[in-house]
CSV table of C-alpha atoms (C1' of nucleotides) in Angstrom, one decimal:
chain,number,residue,atom,x,y,z
A,1,MET,CA,372.4,263.8,8.8
A,2,THR,CA,369.2,265.8,9.1
A,3,ARG,CA,368.9,267.7,12.9
A,4,THR,CA,368.8,266.0,16.0
A,5,ASP,CA,368.1,262.0,14.8
A,6,THR,CA,371.6,261.7,16.7
A,7,ARG,CA,369.9,262.0,19.8
A,8,GLU,CA,367.7,259.1,18.2
A,9,ARG,CA,370.4,257.2,17.0
A,10,ILE,CA,372.1,257.0,20.5
A,11,LEU,CA,368.8,255.6,22.6
A,12,ASP,CA,369.0,253.1,19.7
A,13,GLU,CA,372.5,252.3,20.5
A,14,ALA,CA,371.3,252.2,23.5
A,15,GLU,CA,368.7,250.3,24.0
A,16,GLN,CA,370.7,247.3,22.0
A,17,LEU,CA,373.5,247.4,23.5
A,18,MET,CA,371.1,247.4,27.1
A,19,GLY,CA,369.6,244.8,25.2
A,20,ALA,CA,372.3,242.7,24.8
A,21,ARG,CA,374.8,243.6,27.9
A,22,GLY,CA,372.3,245.1,30.3
A,23,TYR,CA,373.0,248.9,31.4
A,24,SER,CA,376.5,248.8,33.3
A,25,GLY,CA,377.7,246.7,30.5
A,26,PHE,CA,378.3,249.7,28.3
A,27,SER,CA,379.9,252.2,28.4
A,28,TYR,CA,379.6,255.5,26.0
A,29,GLN,CA,382.6,254.6,24.1
A,30,ASP,CA,380.4,251.9,22.7
A,31,ILE,CA,377.8,254.1,21.6
A,32,ALA,CA,379.9,256.5,20.6
A,33,ARG,CA,382.7,254.7,18.6
A,34,PRO,CA,380.4,253.1,16.3
A,35,LEU,CA,377.8,256.7,15.3
A,36,GLY,CA,381.2,258.2,14.9
A,37,ILE,CA,380.9,261.0,17.9
A,38,ARG,CA,382.7,261.8,21.0
A,39,ASN,CA,381.3,260.0,24.4
A,40,ALA,CA,380.9,264.1,25.3
A,41,ALA,CA,378.2,264.0,22.9
A,42,ILE,CA,376.2,261.6,24.2
A,43,HIS,CA,377.0,264.1,27.2
A,44,TYR,CA,375.3,266.5,26.2
A,45,HIS,CA,372.1,264.1,25.5
A,46,PHE,CA,371.9,262.5,28.0
A,47,PRO,CA,373.8,264.5,30.9
A,48,THR,CA,374.5,261.3,33.1
A,49,LYS,CA,374.3,257.4,31.8
A,50,ALA,CA,371.3,257.5,35.1
A,51,ASP,CA,369.7,259.9,32.0
A,52,LEU,CA,370.3,257.8,29.3
A,53,GLY,CA,368.5,254.8,30.9
A,54,VAL,CA,365.7,256.2,32.0
A,55,ALA,CA,365.7,257.6,28.2
A,56,VAL,CA,365.5,254.3,26.9
A,57,ILE,CA,362.7,253.2,29.3
A,58,GLN,CA,361.0,256.1,28.4
A,59,ARG,CA,361.1,255.4,24.6
A,60,TYR,CA,360.3,251.8,24.8
A,61,ARG,CA,356.8,252.8,26.6
A,62,ASP,CA,355.5,255.2,24.4
A,63,MET,CA,356.4,252.2,22.2
A,64,LEU,CA,354.3,249.7,23.7
A,65,ALA,CA,351.2,253.0,25.0
A,66,ALA,CA,351.3,253.2,20.6
A,67,ALA,CA,350.7,249.8,19.1
A,68,TRP,CA,348.8,249.6,22.2
A,69,LYS,CA,346.4,251.9,20.9
A,70,ASP,CA,347.0,250.8,17.5
A,71,PHE,CA,345.6,247.2,18.2
A,72,ARG,CA,342.6,248.8,20.2
A,73,ALA,CA,342.0,251.3,16.9
A,74,GLY,CA,342.3,248.1,14.8
A,75,ARG,CA,339.3,246.9,16.3
A,76,THR,CA,341.4,243.9,17.3
A,77,SER,CA,340.6,240.2,18.8
A,78,PRO,CA,342.0,239.5,22.6
A,79,ARG,CA,343.9,237.3,20.8
A,80,GLN,CA,345.1,239.4,17.9
A,81,GLN,CA,346.4,241.7,20.5
A,82,PHE,CA,348.0,239.4,22.1
A,83,ASP,CA,349.9,238.0,19.1
A,84,GLY,CA,350.8,241.4,18.0
A,85,TYR,CA,352.2,241.3,21.6
A,86,LEU,CA,354.2,238.4,21.2
A,87,HIS,CA,355.3,239.4,18.3
A,88,ILE,CA,357.1,242.8,19.2
A,89,PHE,CA,358.5,240.9,22.2
A,90,THR,CA,360.0,237.9,20.0
A,91,HIS,CA,361.2,239.7,17.1
A,92,GLU,CA,364.1,241.9,18.3
A,93,ALA,CA,364.7,238.6,20.1
A,94,VAL,CA,365.6,236.3,17.4
A,95,ARG,CA,367.2,239.1,15.8
A,96,ASN,CA,369.7,240.0,17.6
A,97,GLN,CA,369.1,237.6,21.4
A,98,THR,CA,369.2,241.1,22.8
A,99,LEU,CA,366.5,241.1,26.3
A,100,CYS,CA,363.6,243.6,26.2
A,101,PRO,CA,364.1,246.8,28.9
A,102,MET,CA,362.2,244.8,31.3
A,103,GLY,CA,363.6,242.6,31.8
A,104,VAL,CA,367.7,244.9,31.4
A,105,LEU,CA,365.1,246.0,34.9
A,106,THR,CA,364.2,242.5,36.3
A,107,ALA,CA,368.1,241.4,35.7
A,108,ASP,CA,370.4,244.5,36.6
A,109,TYR,CA,368.2,245.6,39.2
A,110,PHE,CA,370.8,246.0,41.9
A,111,ASN,CA,372.4,248.3,39.7
A,112,LEU,CA,370.6,250.3,38.7
A,113,PRO,CA,370.3,254.2,39.7
A,114,ASP,CA,367.0,255.3,41.1
A,115,SER,CA,365.4,257.0,38.5
A,116,MET,CA,366.0,253.5,36.4
A,117,LEU,CA,363.8,252.1,38.6
A,118,GLU,CA,361.2,254.5,39.1
A,119,ALA,CA,360.5,254.7,35.5
A,120,GLY,CA,361.2,250.3,35.5
A,121,THR,CA,358.6,250.0,38.4
A,122,THR,CA,356.0,252.3,36.1
A,123,LEU,CA,356.8,249.8,33.1
A,124,LYS,CA,356.3,247.0,34.9
A,125,ARG,CA,352.5,247.8,35.8
A,126,GLU,CA,351.8,249.2,32.0
A,127,VAL,CA,352.6,245.7,30.6
A,128,LEU,CA,351.3,244.2,33.2
A,129,GLU,CA,347.6,246.2,33.3
A,130,TRP,CA,347.7,245.5,29.3
A,131,LEU,CA,348.1,242.2,29.7
A,132,ALA,CA,346.2,240.4,32.7
A,133,GLU,CA,342.8,243.2,30.9
A,134,ILE,CA,344.1,241.7,27.5
A,135,LEU,CA,343.6,238.3,29.6
A,136,ALA,CA,340.9,238.4,31.2
A,137,SER,CA,338.7,240.4,27.9
A,138,GLY,CA,340.0,237.5,26.2
A,139,ARG,CA,338.6,234.8,28.5
A,140,ASP,CA,335.2,236.9,28.3
A,141,SER,CA,335.1,236.2,25.3
A,142,GLY,CA,336.2,232.5,25.0
A,143,ASP,CA,339.6,233.6,23.3
A,144,PHE,CA,341.3,232.5,25.7
A,145,ARG,CA,341.4,229.7,28.7
A,146,PHE,CA,343.9,230.0,31.9
A,147,GLU,CA,342.1,230.0,35.3
A,148,GLY,CA,342.6,231.6,38.4
A,149,ASN,CA,342.2,235.5,38.3
A,150,PRO,CA,344.0,237.9,34.5
A,151,GLU,CA,346.6,239.7,37.2
A,152,ASP,CA,348.3,235.8,37.9
A,153,GLU,CA,347.6,234.6,34.6
A,154,ALA,CA,349.7,238.1,33.3
A,155,LEU,CA,352.3,236.7,36.4
A,156,MET,CA,352.7,233.7,34.8
A,157,VAL,CA,352.9,234.7,30.7
A,158,MET,CA,355.2,236.9,31.9
A,159,ALA,CA,357.6,235.3,34.1
A,160,THR,CA,358.0,232.7,31.4
A,161,LEU,CA,358.4,234.8,28.0
A,162,GLN,CA,361.4,237.1,29.9
A,163,GLY,CA,362.7,233.8,30.8
A,164,ALA,CA,362.2,232.2,27.1
A,165,ARG,CA,363.7,235.3,26.1
A,166,GLN,CA,366.7,234.8,28.3
A,167,MET,CA,367.0,231.8,28.5
A,168,ALA,CA,367.5,231.5,24.0
A,169,ARG,CA,370.6,233.1,24.5
A,170,MET,CA,371.9,229.0,25.5
A,171,ILE,CA,369.6,227.3,24.0
A,172,GLY,CA,369.4,228.5,21.3
A,173,THR,CA,366.4,230.6,19.1
A,174,ASP,CA,364.1,227.7,18.2
A,175,ALA,CA,364.0,226.4,21.4
A,176,MET,CA,362.6,230.3,22.3
A,177,MET,CA,359.8,230.6,20.5
A,178,ALA,CA,359.4,226.8,20.8
A,179,ILE,CA,358.0,227.7,24.5
A,180,VAL,CA,356.3,231.0,23.7
A,181,THR,CA,354.5,228.8,21.6
A,182,ARG,CA,353.4,226.8,23.9
A,183,LEU,CA,352.8,229.1,25.7
A,184,ARG,CA,350.8,230.6,23.1
A,185,SER,CA,349.0,227.6,22.4
A,186,ASP,CA,348.5,226.6,26.2
A,187,LEU,CA,346.2,230.1,26.5
A,188,VAL,CA,344.5,229.5,22.9
A,189,ALA,CA,341.0,227.8,23.7
A,190,ASP,CA,340.8,226.3,20.1
A,191,ALA,CA,343.8,224.4,20.6
A,192,GLY,CA,342.5,221.6,19.4
A,193,ASP,CA,344.7,218.7,21.5
A,194,ARG,CA,342.5,220.1,24.8
A,195,ALA,CA,343.6,218.4,28.4
A,196,ALA,CA,343.0,216.0,30.7
B,1,MET,CA,390.7,230.3,60.9
B,2,THR,CA,391.4,227.1,60.0
B,3,ARG,CA,393.9,225.9,56.9
B,4,THR,CA,391.5,227.6,53.8
B,5,ASP,CA,388.6,228.2,54.4
B,6,THR,CA,389.7,231.3,52.2
B,7,ARG,CA,389.2,229.3,49.0
B,8,GLU,CA,385.3,228.6,50.2
B,9,ARG,CA,384.7,232.0,51.6
B,10,ILE,CA,385.6,233.8,48.5
B,11,LEU,CA,383.1,231.4,46.0
B,12,ASP,CA,380.8,232.0,48.8
B,13,GLU,CA,380.7,235.7,48.6
B,14,ALA,CA,381.6,235.7,45.0
B,15,GLU,CA,378.2,233.3,44.1
B,16,GLN,CA,376.1,235.8,45.8
B,17,LEU,CA,378.0,239.1,44.8
B,18,MET,CA,377.3,237.5,41.1
B,19,GLY,CA,373.5,236.1,41.9
B,20,ALA,CA,372.8,239.3,42.8
B,21,ARG,CA,374.8,241.9,40.3
B,22,GLY,CA,375.7,239.6,37.5
B,23,TYR,CA,379.5,238.8,36.9
B,24,SER,CA,380.8,241.9,35.7
B,25,GLY,CA,378.5,244.0,37.8
B,26,PHE,CA,381.3,243.4,41.1
B,27,SER,CA,385.0,243.9,41.8
B,28,TYR,CA,387.7,241.6,43.4
B,29,GLN,CA,387.1,245.0,46.4
B,30,ASP,CA,384.0,243.8,47.2
B,31,ILE,CA,384.4,240.0,47.6
B,32,ALA,CA,388.4,241.3,49.4
B,33,ARG,CA,386.4,244.0,52.1
B,34,PRO,CA,383.5,241.7,53.8
B,35,LEU,CA,386.8,239.3,53.6
B,36,GLY,CA,388.9,241.2,55.3
B,37,ILE,CA,391.7,239.9,53.2
B,38,ARG,CA,393.5,242.0,50.3
B,39,ASN,CA,392.7,241.5,46.7
B,40,ALA,CA,395.7,239.7,46.3
B,41,ALA,CA,394.3,237.0,48.3
B,42,ILE,CA,391.8,236.6,45.4
B,43,HIS,CA,394.3,236.8,42.6
B,44,TYR,CA,395.8,233.7,44.1
B,45,HIS,CA,393.6,231.1,44.8
B,46,PHE,CA,392.2,232.1,41.4
B,47,PRO,CA,393.9,234.3,38.5
B,48,THR,CA,391.7,236.2,37.1
B,49,LYS,CA,388.0,236.5,37.1
B,50,ALA,CA,387.1,234.7,34.4
B,51,ASP,CA,389.2,231.9,36.9
B,52,LEU,CA,386.8,232.7,39.4
B,53,GLY,CA,383.3,232.6,37.8
B,54,VAL,CA,384.4,229.2,36.8
B,55,ALA,CA,384.7,227.9,40.3
B,56,VAL,CA,381.2,229.7,41.1
B,57,ILE,CA,379.4,227.2,38.6
B,58,GLN,CA,381.8,224.2,38.8
B,59,ARG,CA,381.0,224.1,42.8
B,60,TYR,CA,377.2,224.7,42.0
B,61,ARG,CA,376.8,221.5,39.6
B,62,ASP,CA,378.3,219.9,42.1
B,63,MET,CA,376.3,221.3,44.4
B,64,LEU,CA,373.2,219.8,42.0
B,65,ALA,CA,374.7,216.6,41.5
B,66,ALA,CA,375.5,216.3,45.2
B,67,ALA,CA,371.2,217.0,45.7
B,68,TRP,CA,370.2,214.6,42.7
B,69,LYS,CA,372.4,212.1,44.4
B,70,ASP,CA,370.5,212.2,47.3
B,71,PHE,CA,367.3,212.5,45.7
B,72,ARG,CA,367.9,208.8,44.0
B,73,ALA,CA,369.8,207.7,47.5
B,74,GLY,CA,366.2,208.6,49.0
B,75,ARG,CA,364.7,206.4,47.3
B,76,THR,CA,361.9,209.8,47.1
B,77,SER,CA,359.3,209.9,43.9
B,78,PRO,CA,360.0,212.1,40.7
B,79,ARG,CA,357.4,215.0,42.5
B,80,GLN,CA,359.0,215.0,45.8
B,81,GLN,CA,362.9,215.6,43.5
B,82,PHE,CA,361.2,217.9,41.5
B,83,ASP,CA,359.6,219.1,44.9
B,84,GLY,CA,363.7,219.9,46.2
B,85,TYR,CA,364.4,220.9,43.4
B,86,LEU,CA,362.2,223.4,44.2
B,87,HIS,CA,362.7,224.3,47.2
B,88,ILE,CA,366.4,224.7,46.5
B,89,PHE,CA,365.8,226.9,43.8
B,90,THR,CA,363.6,229.4,46.2
B,91,HIS,CA,365.3,228.4,49.1
B,92,GLU,CA,368.1,231.4,48.3
B,93,ALA,CA,366.1,233.7,45.8
B,94,VAL,CA,363.1,233.8,48.7
B,95,ARG,CA,366.5,235.0,51.0
B,96,ASN,CA,368.0,237.4,49.3
B,97,GLN,CA,366.5,237.3,45.4
B,98,THR,CA,369.6,236.8,43.6
B,99,LEU,CA,369.3,234.4,40.6
B,100,CYS,CA,371.4,231.5,40.5
B,101,PRO,CA,374.4,230.9,38.4
B,102,MET,CA,372.1,229.6,36.0
B,103,GLY,CA,370.2,232.4,35.2
B,104,VAL,CA,373.3,235.0,35.5
B,105,LEU,CA,374.8,232.8,32.7
B,106,THR,CA,371.4,233.6,30.9
B,107,ALA,CA,371.7,237.7,32.3
B,108,ASP,CA,375.2,238.0,32.1
B,109,TYR,CA,375.4,236.4,28.6
B,110,PHE,CA,377.2,238.7,26.3
B,111,ASN,CA,379.4,239.6,29.2
B,112,LEU,CA,380.9,236.5,29.9
B,113,PRO,CA,384.5,235.0,29.0
B,114,ASP,CA,384.7,231.1,26.6
B,115,SER,CA,385.8,229.3,29.8
B,116,MET,CA,382.3,230.3,31.1
B,117,LEU,CA,380.4,230.1,28.4
B,118,GLU,CA,381.6,226.0,28.4
B,119,ALA,CA,381.2,225.6,32.3
B,120,GLY,CA,377.9,226.8,31.7
B,121,THR,CA,376.8,225.5,28.8
B,122,THR,CA,377.9,222.2,30.3
B,123,LEU,CA,375.9,223.3,33.6
B,124,LYS,CA,372.2,223.7,30.9
B,125,ARG,CA,372.4,220.6,29.6
B,126,GLU,CA,373.0,218.5,33.6
B,127,VAL,CA,369.9,220.6,34.0
B,128,LEU,CA,367.8,220.4,31.9
B,129,GLU,CA,368.9,216.1,31.3
B,130,TRP,CA,367.9,215.7,35.1
B,131,LEU,CA,364.2,217.4,34.5
B,132,ALA,CA,363.9,215.5,31.3
B,133,GLU,CA,364.0,212.6,32.9
B,134,ILE,CA,362.7,213.6,36.2
B,135,LEU,CA,359.3,214.5,34.4
B,136,ALA,CA,359.5,212.1,32.2
B,137,SER,CA,359.6,208.9,35.2
B,138,GLY,CA,357.0,211.4,36.7
B,139,ARG,CA,354.7,210.7,33.8
B,140,ASP,CA,355.0,207.2,33.5
B,141,SER,CA,354.4,207.3,37.1
B,142,GLY,CA,351.7,209.3,37.0
B,143,ASP,CA,353.3,211.5,39.7
B,144,PHE,CA,352.9,214.1,36.6
B,145,ARG,CA,350.8,215.7,33.5
B,146,PHE,CA,351.6,217.7,31.0
B,147,GLU,CA,352.4,217.1,26.9
B,148,GLY,CA,354.7,216.8,24.3
B,149,ASN,CA,358.0,215.2,25.1
B,150,PRO,CA,359.9,216.0,28.4
B,151,GLU,CA,362.5,217.9,26.5
B,152,ASP,CA,360.1,221.0,26.0
B,153,GLU,CA,358.3,221.0,28.9
B,154,ALA,CA,362.0,221.0,30.9
B,155,LEU,CA,362.2,223.9,29.3
B,156,MET,CA,358.6,225.1,30.0
B,157,VAL,CA,360.0,224.4,33.4
B,158,MET,CA,363.2,226.2,33.3
B,159,ALA,CA,362.1,229.1,31.5
B,160,THR,CA,359.4,229.8,33.9
B,161,LEU,CA,360.9,229.6,37.0
B,162,GLN,CA,364.4,232.0,35.7
B,163,GLY,CA,361.5,233.9,34.6
B,164,ALA,CA,360.6,234.4,37.9
B,165,ARG,CA,363.3,234.3,39.7
B,166,GLN,CA,364.2,237.4,37.3
B,167,MET,CA,360.7,239.2,38.0
B,168,ALA,CA,361.1,238.2,42.3
B,169,ARG,CA,363.1,241.9,41.7
B,170,MET,CA,360.2,243.7,40.7
B,171,ILE,CA,357.1,242.3,42.2
B,172,GLY,CA,358.0,240.6,45.3
B,173,THR,CA,359.2,237.2,46.4
B,174,ASP,CA,355.1,236.1,47.5
B,175,ALA,CA,354.9,236.7,44.0
B,176,MET,CA,357.1,234.6,42.3
B,177,MET,CA,356.0,231.8,44.8
B,178,ALA,CA,352.7,232.3,43.8
B,179,ILE,CA,354.0,232.0,39.9
B,180,VAL,CA,355.8,228.7,41.3
B,181,THR,CA,353.1,227.3,42.7
B,182,ARG,CA,350.9,228.1,40.1
B,183,LEU,CA,353.9,225.8,38.0
B,184,ARG,CA,354.3,223.1,39.8
B,185,SER,CA,350.1,222.6,40.1
B,186,ASP,CA,349.5,222.9,36.1
B,187,LEU,CA,351.9,219.7,36.8
B,188,VAL,CA,350.4,217.5,39.0
B,189,ALA,CA,348.3,215.2,38.5
B,190,ASP,CA,346.3,215.4,41.6
B,191,ALA,CA,346.1,218.9,41.6
B,192,GLY,CA,342.3,218.9,42.4
B,193,ASP,CA,340.7,221.6,40.4
B,194,ARG,CA,341.7,219.7,37.4
B,195,ALA,CA,341.4,221.3,33.1
B,196,ALA,CA,339.0,222.0,29.9
C,1,DG,C1',417.5,224.2,62.1
C,2,DC,C1',416.3,224.7,57.8
C,3,DG,C1',415.5,224.6,53.5
C,4,DT,C1',410.6,224.6,50.6
C,5,DT,C1',405.8,225.7,50.2
C,6,DT,C1',401.5,227.1,51.3
C,7,DA,C1',398.4,231.9,52.0
C,8,DC,C1',399.0,235.8,51.9
C,9,DT,C1',400.9,241.0,51.3
C,10,DT,C1',402.3,245.8,49.5
C,11,DA,C1',402.9,248.1,46.6
C,12,DC,C1',402.5,248.3,41.6
C,13,DT,C1',400.7,249.2,36.4
C,14,DT,C1',397.7,249.8,32.4
C,15,DA,C1',392.9,250.4,30.9
C,16,DT,C1',388.1,251.7,31.1
C,17,DA,C1',384.8,254.1,33.1
C,18,DA,C1',381.5,258.3,34.6
C,19,DG,C1',381.8,263.1,34.0
C,20,DT,C1',383.0,268.0,33.1
C,21,DA,C1',384.7,272.5,31.8
C,22,DA,C1',386.0,275.3,27.6
C,23,DG,C1',386.7,275.9,23.2
C,24,DT,C1',385.0,276.0,17.8
C,25,DC,C1',381.8,276.6,14.4
C,26,DA,C1',376.9,276.8,11.8
C,27,DA,C1',372.3,278.2,11.7
C,28,DC,C1',369.8,281.2,13.1
C,29,DA,C1',367.6,285.8,14.8
C,30,DT,C1',367.6,290.4,15.1
D,1,DA,C1',376.7,292.2,10.2
D,2,DT,C1',376.3,291.0,14.6
D,3,DG,C1',375.1,288.2,19.1
D,4,DT,C1',372.9,284.2,20.6
D,5,DT,C1',372.0,279.7,20.3
D,6,DG,C1',372.3,274.8,19.6
D,7,DA,C1',375.5,270.6,18.8
D,8,DC,C1',378.7,268.7,19.1
D,9,DT,C1',384.7,268.9,20.3
D,10,DT,C1',389.1,268.8,22.4
D,11,DA,C1',390.9,268.2,27.2
D,12,DC,C1',391.0,266.7,31.1
D,13,DT,C1',390.0,264.4,36.1
D,14,DT,C1',388.8,261.1,38.7
D,15,DA,C1',387.6,256.7,40.1
D,16,DT,C1',387.7,252.1,40.8
D,17,DA,C1',389.0,247.6,36.9
D,18,DA,C1',391.8,243.1,36.6
D,19,DG,C1',396.3,241.9,37.3
D,20,DT,C1',401.2,241.7,38.4
D,21,DA,C1',405.3,241.7,41.4
D,22,DA,C1',408.2,241.5,44.8
D,23,DG,C1',408.3,240.3,49.3
D,24,DT,C1',407.0,237.9,54.4
D,25,DA,C1',405.8,235.1,58.2
D,26,DA,C1',403.9,230.3,59.4
D,27,DA,C1',403.6,225.2,59.0
D,28,DC,C1',406.3,221.5,56.7
D,29,DG,C1',408.8,218.4,55.4
D,30,DC,C1',413.0,215.4,56.9
DNA sequence: GCGTTTACTTACTTATAAGTAAGTCAACAT
DNA sequence: ATGTTGACTTACTTATAAGTAAGTAAACGC
């Protein structure tokens, strides 16, 4: 009940709802009711639904940027950083089978207002750049093993993660985790079993 | 203008629209207008939207079943069959950046009526069973190389394909094709470059 | 030729969506 | 104490959604 954590709680609900039902799959009602506020209260903080959608993406970008900063501050290895990202990525998925904002972006693409597409393009770029960077330095350090350039590998990793998270709805979260674990072990050099 | 190809044209539009905007992202209007018919004409063929959604899935299942039958009739190798599936899968994606009905199912999962979830579960099972089968026989014949059981590999392949197709909206279809090509070459034994 | 069925149309209902305008009321600044 | 601002609420508008009921006209069975 302090000052405006209302805004933050609106964003919490919106992120959950967007992750579960997509951008056009939730209404202001869906947010207002559980929070015990009125529709217009949301319009006060976010005049249009597009503003709300952009804010969700923005906050998610900030969260990731903070996590990446922590990773770097902790002088963690590329592999540990990658595992940290996997944890962030899979944790919510296991809890409630939602998509991350980036998954929503690609899934709901043709329903999104321009402002969200712009914010989403930035998010996509940041994620792929970070991933490519961690993959590149990880290959140099011997943490990772893969062929081709790190940018392509980053795309491959993202596609598999997003696909797995989405498929979790139909195959269950255990099967999703199996895919993620397999992806990781294909990438990690000392996986043990080795190849061909 | 023959007798009821109207029904089929409704399904064509619905499949396109669902693939582009999801199940709850299109309306009867969106279908009726381009076909030059009225909303109620769609209700005549498909009383509820759920019926329409189920019919789209059903028709897609039939299409795949026919393709698989052709593959088998042609005595094509596991690799050729896999390539055939990749072609079906990627062709529409490149043309219009839609998702396949199975992608829609996972993306829009929590918006779907029960009848669609049931039809979707069957579709998912069929696709994964076919894939696992082709992967298994392909490994036996030397067409494919992978570790672990074929069922897990099938999940891995599906996740990557679905993720890539969805990401095509943001990264472009060329990048999507690069992912698919890479997935294929990781799977095909004589890929040349080899591993480890 | 005539009744029934098929494939629609027109005209409607009901629900829910986003968004707006005007009002309220507590806290704070002066 | 008083005016202003922040954080809402009540009450509304407009648009669009799915779905229904009743009518129509062509083709088909007989």
